[in-house]
Amino acid sequence: MRKSSSNSPGGSLKKAERFSSSGFILAAIGSSVGLGNMWKFPYITGEHGGAAFFLLFIVCLIAVGLPVLLAEMTIGRGGRGNAATSLFNLTGNKYWKWFGALSVLTAFLIMSYYAVVAGWTFQYTLDSLTGGLSHKGMDYEAHFNDFAGGLMPIFWQAAVMLISGYVVARGISGGIEKFNKILIPGFLIILLILMVRSLTLPGASAGVEFFLKPDFAKLDSESVLVALGHAFFSLSLGMGCMLTYGSYVKKEQSLGKATIAIGIGDLGYAFIAGLIIFPTVFSYGLQPDKGVGLAFMALPAAFSQMPFGAFFGGLFFILLAIAALTSAVSILEVPVAFAMTQWKWSRRKAAAIVASVCFVLGIPAALSVTGSLSGFLIFGKTVFDWFDFSTAYLLMPIGGLVVTLFTGYAWKRAGEEAGLTGFWYKAWMVTLRYVAPLLILVVLLYSLFVKPV
Ligand code: TRP
């Protein structure tokens, strides 16, 4: 375990936990690559017309996502604190602490529904491997609805909380870093096996074409908002997650290079996920616009017809489970780091309490997908949808806005900490001062007033 001493002002980490350089990159990629890449990205791409949407997503990721990512990590390393204390440490202005409170709330809400979907992947892994998903004439939609409406998702959600709580309790280098160092390379191997399998299926080219041959007529103004929102979600931005990870980065590490590595990692995994999912779906004559059910309804149907489908299906859901777990750990770390400095809790106590609270909050989310609470609507949305909507379209944009404004206007020495000078510094500042806040504001106003629910 490598440790260096802390020289930061008040409210910072007691024992100065640190990532190794490669450990940080892997952990950050682990955070960004998640259900967002493997489950959400394919279905929103499917719903918004394929390749043109993918291009738009790339533009949003590079033009807005990466500058904000760099800003978050820079604030974390410069301030050496959690989502609340870092901003305070850098300016001495106590009002910035509200950002921390907001981040903690966002983290609880995201974790509560994220763990539900992560839990589904556990059940689907087991079912695939034991042949439970390959009965002849099986109705995959009904199967999913039955399963998601029962009590098993709550059991699996508890398992997700236990695993991620345990990893977070073990600390940065001994827990989070180690976990990602094992899982992320394993992840890449499984991903490549599945990519080769799907690209060699008969009729795979129709799927590749859908994913990579753009038809711009399919885009509308809403696609831009969805793409931008997803760029944020996919890079784990807008809730102090990358800020918190950034606070454990060594001074010598280049944050600019880390930003590029994480960007390539996130985009690369989304790209390969698309190359797995669309060829498979098209090859078996299924539709790519199945929405939330794409991974859990259309894909099992495809795997069931494939030779050795139980094996490939099992691999696919293991992949999803790994992606989800390495992200869940990073979400959990935000309130844990907060509780450790704010209330001086030990890491283990903080991890246990935060994971338990998220578990309880997640129960109504789990029951509201197709279960007993699915008819309980608040302004037309289920509890599960509210968790998703309120975080992705309201709280995360607000969090992103705080980060851009803080780095662009309030903190004068961000360029120094980020290691940017000349053209890159200017481009970064123009993005943080004008481009990013404007775009984020549009997303926020749109979701508040144009299409509130
Ligand atoms: N980026 C992850 C994904 O793509 C999810 C995630 C992890 C996240 N940490 C986050 C989303 C922080 C928003 C904020 O699935």
Tab-separated table of C-alpha atoms and ligand atoms in Angstrom:
chain	number	residue	atom	x	y	z
A	1	MET	CA	0.000	0.000	0.000
A	2	ARG	CA	1.408	3.367	-0.983
A	3	LYS	CA	0.708	6.363	1.146
A	4	SER	CA	1.936	9.917	1.167
A	5	SER	CA	1.403	12.574	3.757
A	6	SER	CA	-1.329	15.125	3.399
A	7	ASN	CA	-0.543	18.817	3.338
A	8	SER	CA	-4.060	20.052	2.831
A	9	PRO	CA	-6.043	22.514	4.895
A	10	GLY	CA	-8.850	21.681	7.280
A	11	GLY	CA	-11.589	19.177	6.637
A	12	SER	CA	-9.497	16.871	4.515
A	13	LEU	CA	-8.607	13.214	4.705
A	14	LYS	CA	-7.077	11.990	7.876
A	15	LYS	CA	-4.858	9.205	6.620
A	16	ALA	CA	-4.261	10.606	3.131
A	17	GLU	CA	-5.299	7.559	1.159
A	18	ARG	CA	-3.915	7.524	-2.395
A	19	PHE	CA	-4.346	5.653	-5.667
A	20	SER	CA	-1.312	4.454	-7.638
A	21	SER	CA	-1.181	6.053	-11.128
A	22	SER	CA	-2.452	3.037	-13.043
A	23	GLY	CA	-4.820	2.208	-10.210
A	24	PHE	CA	-6.466	5.564	-10.551
A	25	ILE	CA	-6.959	5.239	-14.304
A	26	LEU	CA	-8.464	1.774	-13.894
A	27	ALA	CA	-10.710	2.851	-11.034
A	28	ALA	CA	-11.903	5.889	-12.992
A	29	ILE	CA	-12.598	3.770	-16.066
A	30	GLY	CA	-14.329	1.293	-13.766
A	31	SER	CA	-16.540	4.093	-12.511
A	32	SER	CA	-17.365	5.489	-15.925
A	33	VAL	CA	-17.922	2.163	-17.667
A	34	GLY	CA	-21.099	0.795	-16.197
A	35	LEU	CA	-24.705	-0.004	-16.861
A	36	GLY	CA	-24.632	3.325	-18.669
A	37	ASN	CA	-22.408	1.887	-21.397
A	38	MET	CA	-23.699	-1.652	-21.526
A	39	TRP	CA	-27.404	-1.237	-20.878
A	40	LYS	CA	-28.505	2.399	-21.225
A	41	PHE	CA	-26.333	3.501	-24.157
A	42	PRO	CA	-27.459	0.717	-26.511
A	43	TYR	CA	-31.134	1.224	-25.802
A	44	ILE	CA	-31.125	5.003	-26.101
A	45	THR	CA	-29.082	4.678	-29.289
A	46	GLY	CA	-31.670	2.184	-30.537
A	47	GLU	CA	-34.531	4.523	-29.687
A	48	HIS	CA	-32.917	7.589	-31.241
A	49	GLY	CA	-32.040	6.119	-34.576
A	50	GLY	CA	-28.613	4.506	-34.225
A	51	ALA	CA	-25.444	5.902	-35.778
A	52	ALA	CA	-26.409	9.582	-35.950
A	53	PHE	CA	-27.122	9.507	-32.241
A	54	PHE	CA	-23.827	7.781	-31.570
A	55	LEU	CA	-21.985	10.600	-33.371
A	56	LEU	CA	-23.865	13.190	-31.390
A	57	PHE	CA	-22.939	11.395	-28.193
A	58	ILE	CA	-19.262	11.478	-29.179
A	59	VAL	CA	-19.454	15.236	-29.813
A	60	CYS	CA	-21.115	15.863	-26.421
A	61	LEU	CA	-18.612	13.618	-24.683
A	62	ILE	CA	-15.584	15.393	-26.129
A	63	ALA	CA	-16.848	18.964	-26.182
A	64	VAL	CA	-18.563	19.081	-22.804
A	65	GLY	CA	-18.012	15.840	-20.905
A	66	LEU	CA	-14.224	15.723	-20.920
A	67	PRO	CA	-13.686	19.366	-19.879
A	68	VAL	CA	-16.103	18.880	-16.977
A	69	LEU	CA	-14.413	15.597	-16.068
A	70	LEU	CA	-11.055	17.353	-15.898
A	71	ALA	CA	-12.618	20.105	-13.788
A	72	GLU	CA	-14.026	17.613	-11.271
A	73	MET	CA	-10.759	15.740	-10.870
A	74	THR	CA	-8.839	19.011	-10.597
A	75	ILE	CA	-11.090	20.328	-7.841
A	76	GLY	CA	-10.744	17.044	-5.955
A	77	ARG	CA	-6.968	16.944	-6.128
A	78	GLY	CA	-6.559	20.667	-5.493
A	79	GLY	CA	-8.943	20.703	-2.537
A	80	ARG	CA	-8.016	17.273	-1.165
A	81	GLY	CA	-11.405	16.771	0.378
A	82	ASN	CA	-14.815	15.300	-0.335
A	83	ALA	CA	-17.486	16.769	-2.599
A	84	ALA	CA	-18.231	19.443	-0.006
A	85	THR	CA	-14.930	20.270	1.621
A	86	SER	CA	-12.837	20.421	-1.582
A	87	LEU	CA	-14.681	23.461	-2.896
A	88	PHE	CA	-14.492	25.056	0.513
A	89	ASN	CA	-10.784	24.330	0.921
A	90	LEU	CA	-10.040	26.065	-2.371
A	91	THR	CA	-11.992	29.256	-1.759
A	92	GLY	CA	-12.708	29.498	1.953
A	93	ASN	CA	-16.322	30.186	1.015
A	94	LYS	CA	-18.676	28.028	3.054
A	95	TYR	CA	-21.607	28.239	0.639
A	96	TRP	CA	-19.911	25.868	-1.771
A	97	LYS	CA	-20.494	23.179	0.833
A	98	TRP	CA	-24.059	22.952	-0.388
A	99	PHE	CA	-22.695	21.305	-3.477
A	100	GLY	CA	-21.457	18.515	-1.256
A	101	ALA	CA	-24.855	18.062	0.332
A	102	LEU	CA	-26.445	17.934	-3.117
A	103	SER	CA	-23.912	15.364	-4.312
A	104	VAL	CA	-24.611	13.122	-1.379
A	105	LEU	CA	-28.334	13.247	-2.083
A	106	THR	CA	-27.731	12.494	-5.765
A	107	ALA	CA	-25.463	9.585	-4.865
A	108	PHE	CA	-28.143	8.019	-2.641
A	109	LEU	CA	-30.767	8.315	-5.350
A	110	ILE	CA	-28.561	6.961	-8.148
A	111	MET	CA	-27.268	4.104	-6.027
A	112	SER	CA	-30.774	3.107	-5.003
A	113	TYR	CA	-31.965	2.351	-8.514
A	114	TYR	CA	-28.580	1.460	-9.957
A	115	ALA	CA	-28.242	-1.418	-7.509
A	116	VAL	CA	-31.648	-2.738	-8.571
A	117	VAL	CA	-30.590	-3.055	-12.216
A	118	ALA	CA	-27.198	-4.399	-11.130
A	119	GLY	CA	-29.091	-7.035	-9.137
A	120	TRP	CA	-31.064	-8.109	-12.222
A	121	THR	CA	-27.780	-8.903	-13.965
A	122	PHE	CA	-26.879	-11.347	-11.172
A	123	GLN	CA	-30.109	-13.292	-11.641
A	124	TYR	CA	-29.744	-13.264	-15.423
A	125	THR	CA	-26.165	-14.525	-15.177
A	126	LEU	CA	-27.305	-17.476	-13.090
A	127	ASP	CA	-30.326	-18.167	-15.274
A	128	SER	CA	-28.256	-18.068	-18.472
A	129	LEU	CA	-25.592	-20.409	-17.189
A	130	THR	CA	-28.097	-22.933	-15.830
A	131	GLY	CA	-30.146	-22.919	-19.028
A	132	GLY	CA	-33.092	-21.192	-17.378
A	133	LEU	CA	-33.300	-18.686	-20.201
A	134	SER	CA	-33.245	-21.076	-23.125
A	135	HIS	CA	-36.584	-22.900	-22.955
A	136	LYS	CA	-38.296	-23.368	-26.285
A	137	GLY	CA	-40.951	-20.796	-27.092
A	138	MET	CA	-40.161	-18.743	-24.004
A	139	ASP	CA	-41.797	-15.316	-23.706
A	140	TYR	CA	-38.907	-13.135	-22.581
A	141	GLU	CA	-40.979	-10.089	-21.901
A	142	ALA	CA	-43.329	-11.956	-19.599
A	143	HIS	CA	-40.382	-13.662	-17.947
A	144	PHE	CA	-38.701	-10.346	-17.208
A	145	ASN	CA	-41.921	-8.777	-15.932
A	146	ASP	CA	-42.526	-11.726	-13.630
A	147	PHE	CA	-39.015	-11.678	-12.275
A	148	ALA	CA	-38.792	-7.893	-11.819
A	149	GLY	CA	-42.186	-7.908	-10.118
A	150	GLY	CA	-41.206	-10.515	-7.536
A	151	LEU	CA	-39.067	-10.345	-4.446
A	152	MET	CA	-35.822	-11.752	-5.863
A	153	PRO	CA	-34.628	-8.345	-7.145
A	154	ILE	CA	-34.552	-7.145	-3.531
A	155	PHE	CA	-32.388	-10.082	-2.534
A	156	TRP	CA	-29.945	-9.356	-5.383
A	157	GLN	CA	-29.969	-5.662	-4.657
A	158	ALA	CA	-28.877	-6.528	-1.104
A	159	ALA	CA	-26.056	-8.623	-2.580
A	160	VAL	CA	-24.914	-5.670	-4.693
A	161	MET	CA	-24.914	-3.427	-1.610
A	162	LEU	CA	-22.975	-5.986	0.416
A	163	ILE	CA	-20.276	-6.404	-2.218
A	164	SER	CA	-19.851	-2.713	-2.950
A	165	GLY	CA	-20.062	-1.816	0.743
A	166	TYR	CA	-17.342	-4.351	1.476
A	167	VAL	CA	-15.035	-3.010	-1.265
A	168	VAL	CA	-15.499	0.590	-0.149
A	169	ALA	CA	-14.929	-0.377	3.483
A	170	ARG	CA	-11.535	-1.828	2.501
A	171	GLY	CA	-10.365	1.625	1.446
A	172	ILE	CA	-8.790	3.144	-1.639
A	173	SER	CA	-5.670	1.116	-2.428
A	174	GLY	CA	-6.681	-2.094	-0.652
A	175	GLY	CA	-10.318	-2.019	-1.762
A	176	ILE	CA	-11.392	0.114	-4.698
A	177	GLU	CA	-8.072	0.005	-6.554
A	178	LYS	CA	-7.554	-3.733	-6.116
A	179	PHE	CA	-11.127	-4.532	-7.112
A	180	ASN	CA	-10.834	-2.558	-10.360
A	181	LYS	CA	-7.372	-3.909	-11.177
A	182	ILE	CA	-8.771	-7.427	-11.201
A	183	LEU	CA	-12.127	-6.791	-12.807
A	184	ILE	CA	-11.401	-4.241	-15.547
A	185	PRO	CA	-8.870	-6.362	-17.508
A	186	GLY	CA	-11.091	-9.429	-17.107
A	187	PHE	CA	-13.913	-7.338	-18.405
A	188	LEU	CA	-12.008	-6.451	-21.574
A	189	ILE	CA	-11.320	-10.113	-22.366
A	190	ILE	CA	-14.979	-11.098	-22.041
A	191	LEU	CA	-15.971	-8.076	-24.104
A	192	LEU	CA	-13.686	-9.048	-26.970
A	193	ILE	CA	-14.873	-12.664	-26.981
A	194	LEU	CA	-18.472	-11.499	-27.231
A	195	MET	CA	-17.648	-8.957	-29.926
A	196	VAL	CA	-16.084	-11.625	-32.133
A	197	ARG	CA	-19.085	-13.883	-31.509
A	198	SER	CA	-21.652	-11.244	-32.442
A	199	LEU	CA	-19.785	-9.923	-35.494
A	200	THR	CA	-19.539	-13.421	-36.956
A	201	LEU	CA	-23.256	-14.176	-36.641
A	202	PRO	CA	-25.133	-14.502	-39.936
A	203	GLY	CA	-26.730	-11.165	-40.807
A	204	ALA	CA	-24.581	-9.266	-38.315
A	205	SER	CA	-23.855	-6.542	-40.866
A	206	ALA	CA	-27.392	-5.101	-40.605
A	207	GLY	CA	-26.700	-4.405	-36.938
A	208	VAL	CA	-23.311	-2.879	-37.660
A	209	GLU	CA	-24.907	-0.645	-40.266
A	210	PHE	CA	-27.638	0.495	-37.883
A	211	PHE	CA	-25.006	1.373	-35.297
A	212	LEU	CA	-22.400	2.971	-37.574
A	213	LYS	CA	-24.125	4.377	-40.676
A	214	PRO	CA	-25.668	7.700	-39.698
A	215	ASP	CA	-29.061	8.955	-40.870
A	216	PHE	CA	-29.271	12.504	-39.571
A	217	ALA	CA	-32.958	12.785	-40.361
A	218	LYS	CA	-33.547	10.664	-37.281
A	219	LEU	CA	-32.193	13.323	-34.929
A	220	ASP	CA	-34.301	15.966	-33.220
A	221	SER	CA	-33.718	18.490	-30.468
A	222	GLU	CA	-34.522	15.919	-27.840
A	223	SER	CA	-31.707	13.683	-29.103
A	224	VAL	CA	-29.218	16.419	-28.227
A	225	LEU	CA	-30.498	16.583	-24.664
A	226	VAL	CA	-30.468	12.844	-24.245
A	227	ALA	CA	-26.939	12.644	-25.690
A	228	LEU	CA	-25.629	15.354	-23.397
A	229	GLY	CA	-27.341	13.903	-20.349
A	230	HIS	CA	-25.892	10.527	-21.162
A	231	ALA	CA	-22.383	11.926	-21.681
A	232	PHE	CA	-22.598	13.183	-18.099
A	233	PHE	CA	-24.009	9.971	-16.729
A	234	SER	CA	-21.536	7.835	-18.598
A	235	LEU	CA	-18.504	9.794	-17.364
A	236	SER	CA	-19.887	9.730	-13.794
A	237	LEU	CA	-20.154	13.523	-13.671
A	238	GLY	CA	-22.321	15.998	-11.805
A	239	MET	CA	-22.362	14.432	-8.369
A	240	GLY	CA	-18.850	14.701	-7.015
A	241	CYS	CA	-17.874	11.156	-7.961
A	242	MET	CA	-14.824	11.985	-10.073
A	243	LEU	CA	-14.100	14.815	-7.669
A	244	THR	CA	-13.930	12.362	-4.785
A	245	TYR	CA	-11.745	9.940	-6.765
A	246	GLY	CA	-9.593	12.934	-7.806
A	247	SER	CA	-8.902	13.734	-4.164
A	248	TYR	CA	-6.964	10.453	-3.922
A	249	VAL	CA	-4.718	11.178	-6.935
A	250	LYS	CA	-1.017	11.863	-6.447
A	251	LYS	CA	0.347	15.305	-7.289
A	252	GLU	CA	2.715	13.889	-9.937
A	253	GLN	CA	-0.027	12.315	-12.032
A	254	SER	CA	-1.111	14.172	-15.173
A	255	LEU	CA	-4.826	14.887	-14.982
A	256	GLY	CA	-4.918	15.862	-18.662
A	257	LYS	CA	-3.640	12.437	-19.699
A	258	ALA	CA	-6.017	10.787	-17.245
A	259	THR	CA	-8.928	12.666	-18.849
A	260	ILE	CA	-7.981	11.378	-22.292
A	261	ALA	CA	-7.506	7.817	-21.031
A	262	ILE	CA	-10.880	7.816	-19.261
A	263	GLY	CA	-12.573	9.353	-22.327
A	264	ILE	CA	-11.118	6.716	-24.629
A	265	GLY	CA	-11.993	3.989	-22.135
A	266	ASP	CA	-15.587	5.102	-21.752
A	267	LEU	CA	-16.182	5.596	-25.455
A	268	GLY	CA	-14.318	2.408	-26.363
A	269	TYR	CA	-16.459	0.278	-24.066
A	270	ALA	CA	-19.652	1.898	-25.349
A	271	PHE	CA	-18.498	1.292	-28.927
A	272	ILE	CA	-17.779	-2.386	-28.307
A	273	ALA	CA	-21.049	-2.763	-26.376
A	274	GLY	CA	-22.840	-1.472	-29.486
A	275	LEU	CA	-20.909	-3.935	-31.645
A	276	ILE	CA	-22.071	-6.758	-29.404
A	277	ILE	CA	-25.682	-5.799	-28.972
A	278	PHE	CA	-26.859	-4.538	-32.368
A	279	PRO	CA	-25.436	-7.341	-34.562
A	280	THR	CA	-26.881	-9.908	-32.134
A	281	VAL	CA	-30.299	-8.274	-32.060
A	282	PHE	CA	-30.478	-7.809	-35.856
A	283	SER	CA	-29.098	-11.219	-36.624
A	284	TYR	CA	-32.088	-12.806	-34.896
A	285	GLY	CA	-34.599	-10.466	-36.490
A	286	LEU	CA	-35.359	-8.567	-33.276
A	287	GLN	CA	-35.940	-4.832	-32.839
A	288	PRO	CA	-33.310	-2.497	-31.358
A	289	ASP	CA	-35.823	0.010	-29.957
A	290	LYS	CA	-37.017	-2.157	-27.099
A	291	GLY	CA	-36.107	0.519	-24.566
A	292	VAL	CA	-35.164	-0.534	-21.059
A	293	GLY	CA	-35.830	-4.163	-21.962
A	294	LEU	CA	-33.223	-4.381	-24.722
A	295	ALA	CA	-30.632	-6.160	-22.613
A	296	PHE	CA	-33.082	-8.198	-20.546
A	297	MET	CA	-35.657	-9.141	-23.172
A	298	ALA	CA	-34.250	-8.947	-26.695
A	299	LEU	CA	-30.775	-10.282	-25.945
A	300	PRO	CA	-31.809	-13.400	-23.988
A	301	ALA	CA	-34.097	-14.227	-26.913
A	302	ALA	CA	-31.145	-13.953	-29.285
A	303	PHE	CA	-28.808	-15.962	-27.064
A	304	SER	CA	-31.371	-18.741	-26.720
A	305	GLN	CA	-31.200	-19.385	-30.472
A	306	MET	CA	-27.408	-19.217	-30.690
A	307	PRO	CA	-25.178	-22.323	-30.512
A	308	PHE	CA	-23.667	-22.385	-26.994
A	309	GLY	CA	-26.059	-19.553	-26.215
A	310	ALA	CA	-26.162	-20.368	-22.504
A	311	PHE	CA	-22.422	-19.813	-22.347
A	312	PHE	CA	-22.411	-16.575	-24.346
A	313	GLY	CA	-25.488	-15.280	-22.556
A	314	GLY	CA	-23.834	-16.037	-19.222
A	315	LEU	CA	-20.719	-14.174	-20.294
A	316	PHE	CA	-22.784	-11.193	-21.389
A	317	PHE	CA	-24.531	-10.873	-18.052
A	318	ILE	CA	-21.298	-11.386	-16.103
A	319	LEU	CA	-19.960	-8.473	-18.129
A	320	LEU	CA	-22.933	-6.358	-17.163
A	321	ALA	CA	-22.534	-7.330	-13.505
A	322	ILE	CA	-18.843	-6.375	-13.450
A	323	ALA	CA	-19.520	-3.064	-15.159
A	324	ALA	CA	-22.253	-2.320	-12.649
A	325	LEU	CA	-20.219	-3.243	-9.578
A	326	THR	CA	-17.150	-1.138	-10.404
A	327	SER	CA	-19.484	1.844	-10.920
A	328	ALA	CA	-21.584	1.155	-7.838
A	329	VAL	CA	-18.428	1.256	-5.733
A	330	SER	CA	-17.610	4.747	-7.014
A	331	ILE	CA	-21.110	6.049	-6.313
A	332	LEU	CA	-21.015	4.687	-2.775
A	333	GLU	CA	-17.624	6.304	-2.144
A	334	VAL	CA	-19.141	9.816	-2.426
A	335	PRO	CA	-21.356	9.706	0.695
A	336	VAL	CA	-18.823	7.507	2.485
A	337	ALA	CA	-16.027	10.074	1.993
A	338	PHE	CA	-18.473	12.768	3.046
A	339	ALA	CA	-19.489	11.003	6.267
A	340	MET	CA	-15.857	10.241	7.125
A	341	THR	CA	-14.841	13.898	7.147
A	342	GLN	CA	-18.123	15.464	8.164
A	343	TRP	CA	-18.959	13.219	11.090
A	344	LYS	CA	-15.540	11.648	11.668
A	345	TRP	CA	-16.951	8.161	11.118
A	346	SER	CA	-14.536	5.353	10.421
A	347	ARG	CA	-14.515	4.137	6.815
A	348	ARG	CA	-16.099	0.831	7.823
A	349	LYS	CA	-18.883	2.430	9.782
A	350	ALA	CA	-19.579	4.915	6.975
A	351	ALA	CA	-19.647	2.155	4.345
A	352	ALA	CA	-21.988	-0.014	6.432
A	353	ILE	CA	-24.442	2.773	7.170
A	354	VAL	CA	-24.474	4.267	3.667
A	355	ALA	CA	-24.943	0.864	2.018
A	356	SER	CA	-27.788	0.033	4.421
A	357	VAL	CA	-29.593	3.310	3.767
A	358	CYS	CA	-29.239	2.823	0.006
A	359	PHE	CA	-30.612	-0.689	0.371
A	360	VAL	CA	-33.740	0.553	2.139
A	361	LEU	CA	-34.240	3.366	-0.390
A	362	GLY	CA	-33.830	0.906	-3.218
A	363	ILE	CA	-36.678	-1.352	-2.093
A	364	PRO	CA	-39.483	0.895	-3.411
A	365	ALA	CA	-37.440	1.376	-6.598
A	366	ALA	CA	-37.162	-2.393	-7.041
A	367	LEU	CA	-40.875	-2.947	-6.417
A	368	SER	CA	-41.987	-0.196	-8.778
A	369	VAL	CA	-40.655	-1.594	-12.065
A	370	THR	CA	-43.293	-4.265	-12.624
A	371	GLY	CA	-44.010	-5.239	-9.023
A	372	SER	CA	-46.567	-4.219	-6.411
A	373	LEU	CA	-45.662	-0.523	-6.576
A	374	SER	CA	-45.715	-0.279	-10.368
A	375	GLY	CA	-49.207	1.229	-10.284
A	376	PHE	CA	-48.159	3.847	-7.756
A	377	LEU	CA	-47.447	6.871	-9.919
A	378	ILE	CA	-46.243	10.284	-8.863
A	379	PHE	CA	-46.999	12.747	-11.668
A	380	GLY	CA	-47.174	9.835	-14.052
A	381	LYS	CA	-43.852	8.305	-13.097
A	382	THR	CA	-42.988	5.291	-10.983
A	383	VAL	CA	-40.566	5.571	-8.067
A	384	PHE	CA	-37.891	3.890	-10.179
A	385	ASP	CA	-38.388	6.389	-13.013
A	386	TRP	CA	-38.280	9.267	-10.545
A	387	PHE	CA	-34.915	8.168	-9.217
A	388	ASP	CA	-33.589	8.046	-12.765
A	389	PHE	CA	-35.244	11.251	-13.972
A	390	SER	CA	-34.516	13.411	-10.928
A	391	THR	CA	-30.840	12.490	-10.993
A	392	ALA	CA	-30.055	12.356	-14.727
A	393	TYR	CA	-32.081	15.411	-15.744
A	394	LEU	CA	-32.167	17.604	-12.641
A	395	LEU	CA	-29.600	16.936	-9.930
A	396	MET	CA	-26.677	15.981	-12.157
A	397	PRO	CA	-27.073	18.991	-14.460
A	398	ILE	CA	-27.193	21.222	-11.374
A	399	GLY	CA	-24.089	19.505	-10.026
A	400	GLY	CA	-22.384	19.914	-13.391
A	401	LEU	CA	-23.294	23.576	-13.453
A	402	VAL	CA	-21.729	24.103	-10.032
A	403	VAL	CA	-18.512	22.398	-11.170
A	404	THR	CA	-18.218	24.450	-14.378
A	405	LEU	CA	-18.979	27.761	-12.686
A	406	PHE	CA	-16.688	27.019	-9.779
A	407	THR	CA	-13.754	26.147	-12.011
A	408	GLY	CA	-14.500	28.794	-14.631
A	409	TYR	CA	-15.135	31.746	-12.330
A	410	ALA	CA	-14.606	31.168	-8.618
A	411	TRP	CA	-11.338	29.289	-8.367
A	412	LYS	CA	-8.500	31.195	-9.990
A	413	ARG	CA	-5.783	28.566	-9.933
A	414	ALA	CA	-7.517	25.669	-11.644
A	415	GLY	CA	-5.224	25.807	-14.697
A	416	GLU	CA	-2.162	25.356	-12.540
A	417	GLU	CA	-3.580	22.333	-10.741
A	418	ALA	CA	-4.780	20.799	-14.021
A	419	GLY	CA	-1.405	21.434	-15.637
A	420	LEU	CA	-2.921	23.347	-18.568
A	421	THR	CA	-1.396	26.411	-20.221
A	422	GLY	CA	-1.735	28.341	-23.490
A	423	PHE	CA	-4.292	27.136	-26.014
A	424	TRP	CA	-5.574	24.197	-23.993
A	425	TYR	CA	-6.110	26.333	-20.930
A	426	LYS	CA	-8.026	28.904	-22.976
A	427	ALA	CA	-10.143	26.275	-24.687
A	428	TRP	CA	-10.871	24.667	-21.323
A	429	MET	CA	-11.936	28.004	-19.817
A	430	VAL	CA	-14.155	28.929	-22.769
A	431	THR	CA	-15.910	25.587	-22.373
A	432	LEU	CA	-16.282	25.882	-18.618
A	433	ARG	CA	-17.376	29.520	-18.649
A	434	TYR	CA	-19.745	29.582	-21.608
A	435	VAL	CA	-20.332	26.434	-23.660
A	436	ALA	CA	-20.902	23.857	-20.927
A	437	PRO	CA	-23.024	26.013	-18.562
A	438	LEU	CA	-25.235	27.142	-21.436
A	439	LEU	CA	-25.830	23.644	-22.737
A	440	ILE	CA	-26.426	22.271	-19.261
A	441	LEU	CA	-28.888	25.063	-18.564
A	442	VAL	CA	-30.808	24.180	-21.708
A	443	VAL	CA	-31.070	20.542	-20.577
A	444	LEU	CA	-32.250	21.665	-17.172
A	445	LEU	CA	-34.873	24.118	-18.440
A	446	TYR	CA	-36.095	21.657	-21.020
A	447	SER	CA	-36.627	18.896	-18.505
A	448	LEU	CA	-38.211	21.290	-16.022
A	449	PHE	CA	-40.598	23.126	-18.319
A	450	VAL	CA	-40.902	21.654	-21.794
A	451	LYS	CA	-41.128	17.998	-20.986
A	452	PRO	CA	-41.405	17.845	-17.219
A	453	VAL	CA	-42.363	14.187	-16.998
B	1	TRP	N1	-20.910	6.079	-15.220
B	1	TRP	C1	-21.579	4.920	-14.742
B	1	TRP	C2	-22.275	4.229	-15.901
B	1	TRP	O1	-22.051	4.548	-17.022
B	1	TRP	C3	-22.562	5.213	-13.638
B	1	TRP	C4	-22.018	6.079	-12.598
B	1	TRP	C5	-21.009	5.797	-11.731
B	1	TRP	C6	-22.423	7.395	-12.330
B	1	TRP	N2	-20.757	6.884	-10.941
B	1	TRP	C7	-21.621	7.863	-11.308
B	1	TRP	C8	-23.392	8.189	-12.903
B	1	TRP	C9	-21.742	9.171	-10.853
B	1	TRP	C10	-23.532	9.479	-12.431
B	1	TRP	C11	-22.707	9.975	-11.443
B	1	TRP	O2	-23.047	3.353	-15.697
